[in-house]
């Protein structure tokens, strides 16, 4: 298995500087300090270079959704907490028009469940074309997804599945997997995964991402 020290799907912040520090940057720094880790130790645990983690913590880099998931597992927390959305008292209801949309590497996602839970629920828009879906991921836990609109291509191990609206998939996350939109309009889906701690190295396999056929 090849370990990649950097995530090429990360995007450079506008202007290359943290003029407006994104919510994830101070949260990453706070979670690292709370864990009592130096920058070098945390970077090694997440299989990132210290320089790359520093750019994430200062907002000079915008993390992709797979990288957010990996960092959340590394620190034993949730994507919601990384985004500064943790509520003081858990609310079982998530209203329409609640937490705003977040975008990473072309994917748009909305919180669809409460924070501080053993499962994370997101509503996701997967764009067409090359994107995070090109990354093959593997990590402990389970994932469930339900296609709301568009067509979704799901790779599980050596098998490829084409999902239509109303189709769903429930699988062990230790099975190498990747997803991508199969049509020009992208795909909309509900996505639920269990929060089990694993390193970033366990999330992505292989070197350079390849285009879907």
Tab-separated table of C-alpha atoms in Angstrom:
chain	number	residue	atom	x	y	z
A	1	UNK	CA	0.000	0.000	0.000
A	2	UNK	CA	1.334	3.394	-0.958
A	3	UNK	CA	1.045	6.212	1.555
A	4	UNK	CA	0.652	9.702	0.160
A	5	UNK	CA	2.032	12.506	2.351
A	6	UNK	CA	-0.165	15.081	0.678
A	7	UNK	CA	-3.755	15.157	-0.560
A	8	UNK	CA	-3.714	16.574	-4.115
A	9	UNK	CA	-7.450	17.275	-3.955
A	10	UNK	CA	-6.918	20.062	-1.426
A	11	UNK	CA	-7.443	23.528	-2.814
A	12	UNK	CA	-5.352	26.605	-2.228
A	13	UNK	CA	-7.203	29.344	-0.377
A	14	UNK	CA	-7.869	32.484	-2.461
A	15	UNK	CA	-4.719	34.547	-2.660
A	16	UNK	CA	-2.775	31.790	-0.871
A	17	UNK	CA	-3.339	33.477	2.491
A	18	UNK	CA	-5.804	33.214	5.341
A	19	UNK	CA	-7.475	36.612	4.929
A	20	UNK	CA	-10.659	35.080	6.321
A	21	UNK	CA	-9.670	32.120	8.476
A	22	UNK	CA	-12.058	29.248	7.652
A	23	UNK	CA	-13.802	27.619	10.616
A	24	UNK	CA	-11.892	24.387	10.142
A	25	UNK	CA	-8.454	26.018	10.586
A	26	UNK	CA	-8.726	27.144	14.239
A	27	UNK	CA	-10.656	23.976	15.077
A	28	UNK	CA	-7.832	21.810	13.733
A	29	UNK	CA	-5.290	23.722	15.775
A	30	UNK	CA	-7.426	23.562	18.930
A	31	UNK	CA	-8.089	19.823	18.575
A	32	UNK	CA	-4.378	19.147	18.123
A	33	UNK	CA	-3.470	21.169	21.201
A	34	UNK	CA	-6.266	19.535	23.189
A	35	UNK	CA	-4.761	16.159	22.286
A	36	UNK	CA	-1.354	17.372	23.517
A	37	UNK	CA	0.300	16.778	20.144
A	38	UNK	CA	3.016	18.805	18.498
A	39	UNK	CA	2.551	19.750	14.859
A	40	UNK	CA	5.094	17.098	13.881
A	41	UNK	CA	3.444	14.352	15.966
A	42	UNK	CA	-0.048	15.130	14.678
A	43	UNK	CA	1.190	15.268	11.083
A	44	UNK	CA	2.864	11.876	11.465
A	45	UNK	CA	-0.316	10.380	12.917
A	46	UNK	CA	-2.381	11.766	10.026
A	47	UNK	CA	0.288	10.799	7.431
A	48	UNK	CA	0.723	14.429	6.366
A	49	UNK	CA	3.841	16.551	6.229
A	50	UNK	CA	4.118	19.111	9.068
A	51	UNK	CA	4.159	21.889	6.461
A	52	UNK	CA	0.921	20.632	4.923
A	53	UNK	CA	-0.835	20.354	8.295
A	54	UNK	CA	0.405	23.842	9.156
A	55	UNK	CA	-1.158	25.209	5.956
A	56	UNK	CA	-4.469	23.559	6.923
A	57	UNK	CA	-4.296	25.051	10.429
A	58	UNK	CA	-3.629	28.552	9.123
A	59	UNK	CA	-6.246	28.421	6.372
A	60	UNK	CA	-3.794	28.543	3.482
A	61	UNK	CA	-5.181	25.188	2.359
A	62	UNK	CA	-8.825	24.109	2.138
A	63	UNK	CA	-9.227	20.408	3.033
A	64	UNK	CA	-11.273	18.108	0.844
A	65	UNK	CA	-14.144	16.088	2.288
A	66	UNK	CA	-12.134	12.814	2.430
A	67	UNK	CA	-9.343	14.672	4.218
A	68	UNK	CA	-11.851	16.180	6.681
A	69	UNK	CA	-13.160	12.688	7.405
A	70	UNK	CA	-9.622	11.424	7.924
A	71	UNK	CA	-8.655	14.266	10.265
A	72	UNK	CA	-11.878	13.806	12.236
A	73	UNK	CA	-10.996	10.166	12.782
A	74	UNK	CA	-7.396	11.033	13.639
A	75	UNK	CA	-8.575	13.345	16.438
A	76	UNK	CA	-11.520	11.120	17.424
A	77	UNK	CA	-14.101	13.777	16.616
A	78	UNK	CA	-16.658	14.651	13.941
A	79	UNK	CA	-16.638	16.708	10.771
A	80	UNK	CA	-19.261	18.918	12.439
A	81	UNK	CA	-16.851	19.775	15.265
A	82	UNK	CA	-14.056	20.441	12.771
A	83	UNK	CA	-16.385	22.928	11.082
A	84	UNK	CA	-17.230	24.578	14.398
A	85	UNK	CA	-20.838	23.350	14.355
A	86	UNK	CA	-20.855	21.555	17.723
A	87	UNK	CA	-23.924	22.445	19.781
A	88	UNK	CA	-23.946	22.768	23.554
A	89	UNK	CA	-27.025	20.561	23.925
A	90	UNK	CA	-27.607	17.963	21.188
A	91	UNK	CA	-30.780	18.707	19.245
A	92	UNK	CA	-32.412	15.657	17.643
A	93	UNK	CA	-34.000	17.811	14.920
A	94	UNK	CA	-32.119	19.317	11.965
A	95	UNK	CA	-34.373	21.858	10.277
A	96	UNK	CA	-34.356	22.723	6.607
A	97	UNK	CA	-32.339	25.877	6.109
A	98	UNK	CA	-30.292	25.079	9.221
A	99	UNK	CA	-26.495	24.650	8.988
A	100	UNK	CA	-25.299	26.152	5.712
A	101	UNK	CA	-23.710	24.397	2.791
A	102	UNK	CA	-20.003	23.619	2.863
A	103	UNK	CA	-17.875	23.052	-0.222
A	104	UNK	CA	-14.633	21.115	-0.614
A	105	UNK	CA	-13.001	20.319	-3.951
A	106	UNK	CA	-16.278	20.797	-5.818
A	107	UNK	CA	-18.390	18.638	-3.490
A	108	UNK	CA	-21.129	20.420	-1.549
A	109	UNK	CA	-22.463	18.945	1.662
A	110	UNK	CA	-24.928	19.854	4.396
A	111	UNK	CA	-25.208	18.572	7.938
A	112	UNK	CA	-28.170	16.171	8.096
A	113	UNK	CA	-27.753	14.836	11.622
A	114	UNK	CA	-26.887	15.929	15.138
A	115	UNK	CA	-23.323	16.491	16.336
A	116	UNK	CA	-21.550	14.378	18.925
A	117	UNK	CA	-23.159	11.118	17.746
A	118	UNK	CA	-21.728	7.732	16.821
A	119	UNK	CA	-22.911	8.241	13.244
A	120	UNK	CA	-22.534	11.218	10.951
A	121	UNK	CA	-25.223	12.074	8.434
A	122	UNK	CA	-24.651	14.409	5.496
A	123	UNK	CA	-26.546	15.462	2.408
A	124	UNK	CA	-24.047	15.624	-0.428
A	125	UNK	CA	-23.899	16.967	-3.965
A	126	UNK	CA	-21.307	15.108	-6.037
A	127	UNK	CA	-20.325	17.105	-9.143
A	128	UNK	CA	-19.647	15.537	-12.504
A	129	UNK	CA	-16.105	15.216	-13.737
A	130	UNK	CA	-12.864	14.640	-11.861
A	131	UNK	CA	-13.167	15.238	-8.119
A	132	UNK	CA	-12.711	13.660	-4.700
A	133	UNK	CA	-14.602	10.593	-5.894
A	134	UNK	CA	-11.428	9.591	-7.704
A	135	UNK	CA	-9.816	8.761	-4.340
A	136	UNK	CA	-10.043	5.148	-3.244
A	137	UNK	CA	-10.835	5.044	0.462
A	138	UNK	CA	-10.649	2.320	3.094
A	139	UNK	CA	-11.176	2.722	6.844
A	140	UNK	CA	-12.927	1.010	9.769
A	141	UNK	CA	-16.694	1.371	10.063
A	142	UNK	CA	-19.761	1.225	7.872
A	143	UNK	CA	-21.221	3.546	5.241
A	144	UNK	CA	-24.745	3.917	3.935
A	145	UNK	CA	-25.831	6.109	1.069
A	146	UNK	CA	-29.128	6.806	-0.683
A	147	UNK	CA	-29.339	8.424	-4.109
A	148	UNK	CA	-31.758	11.361	-4.161
A	149	UNK	CA	-31.135	12.513	-7.715
A	150	UNK	CA	-28.856	11.922	-10.675
A	151	UNK	CA	-26.854	8.772	-11.219
A	152	UNK	CA	-24.020	7.606	-8.974
A	153	UNK	CA	-21.109	5.302	-9.805
A	154	UNK	CA	-20.005	3.243	-6.790
A	155	UNK	CA	-16.835	1.140	-6.852
A	156	UNK	CA	-16.660	-1.552	-4.143
A	157	UNK	CA	-13.514	-3.615	-4.364
A	158	UNK	CA	-13.337	-4.891	-7.946
A	159	UNK	CA	-17.056	-4.367	-8.613
A	160	UNK	CA	-18.662	-1.276	-10.131
A	161	UNK	CA	-22.313	-0.393	-9.480
A	162	UNK	CA	-24.490	2.219	-11.150
A	163	UNK	CA	-27.101	3.626	-8.752
A	164	UNK	CA	-30.276	5.434	-9.802
A	165	UNK	CA	-32.549	7.678	-7.672
A	166	UNK	CA	-34.088	5.564	-4.917
A	167	UNK	CA	-31.192	3.085	-4.886
A	168	UNK	CA	-29.107	2.728	-1.741
A	169	UNK	CA	-25.928	0.957	-0.649
A	170	UNK	CA	-24.755	-0.243	2.769
A	171	UNK	CA	-21.222	-1.606	3.006
A	172	UNK	CA	-18.213	-2.240	5.219
A	173	UNK	CA	-15.812	0.692	4.917
A	174	UNK	CA	-12.829	-1.674	4.989
A	175	UNK	CA	-13.823	-2.603	1.445
A	176	UNK	CA	-11.865	-0.232	-0.866
A	177	UNK	CA	-14.450	2.145	-2.252
A	178	UNK	CA	-14.941	5.311	-4.245
A	179	UNK	CA	-17.943	7.176	-5.587
A	180	UNK	CA	-18.499	9.601	-8.431
A	181	UNK	CA	-21.300	11.128	-10.439
A	182	UNK	CA	-22.227	9.173	-13.562
A	183	UNK	CA	-24.016	12.020	-15.358
A	184	UNK	CA	-23.304	15.618	-16.410
A	185	UNK	CA	-25.635	17.066	-13.767
A	186	UNK	CA	-23.880	15.403	-10.839
A	187	UNK	CA	-25.658	13.405	-8.149
A	188	UNK	CA	-27.445	14.158	-4.873
A	189	UNK	CA	-27.282	11.685	-2.024
A	190	UNK	CA	-27.771	11.116	1.668
A	191	UNK	CA	-24.601	9.774	3.283
A	192	UNK	CA	-24.235	8.186	6.728
A	193	UNK	CA	-21.042	6.746	8.201
A	194	UNK	CA	-20.015	5.445	11.610
A	195	UNK	CA	-17.387	7.472	13.447
A	196	UNK	CA	-14.550	5.063	14.123
A	197	UNK	CA	-11.054	6.452	14.583
A	198	UNK	CA	-8.539	5.655	11.858
A	199	UNK	CA	-5.587	7.432	10.322
A	200	UNK	CA	-5.643	9.280	7.019
A	201	UNK	CA	-3.290	6.654	5.620
A	202	UNK	CA	-6.081	4.128	5.982
A	203	UNK	CA	-8.484	6.185	3.911
A	204	UNK	CA	-6.713	6.438	0.567
A	205	UNK	CA	-5.014	3.732	-1.462
A	206	UNK	CA	-2.731	4.117	-4.454
A	207	UNK	CA	-0.824	7.049	-5.841
A	208	UNK	CA	-2.257	9.314	-8.497
A	209	UNK	CA	-6.015	9.466	-8.853
A	210	UNK	CA	-7.287	8.261	-12.203
A	211	UNK	CA	-10.259	9.300	-14.306
A	212	UNK	CA	-13.249	7.008	-14.422
A	213	UNK	CA	-13.652	5.231	-17.751
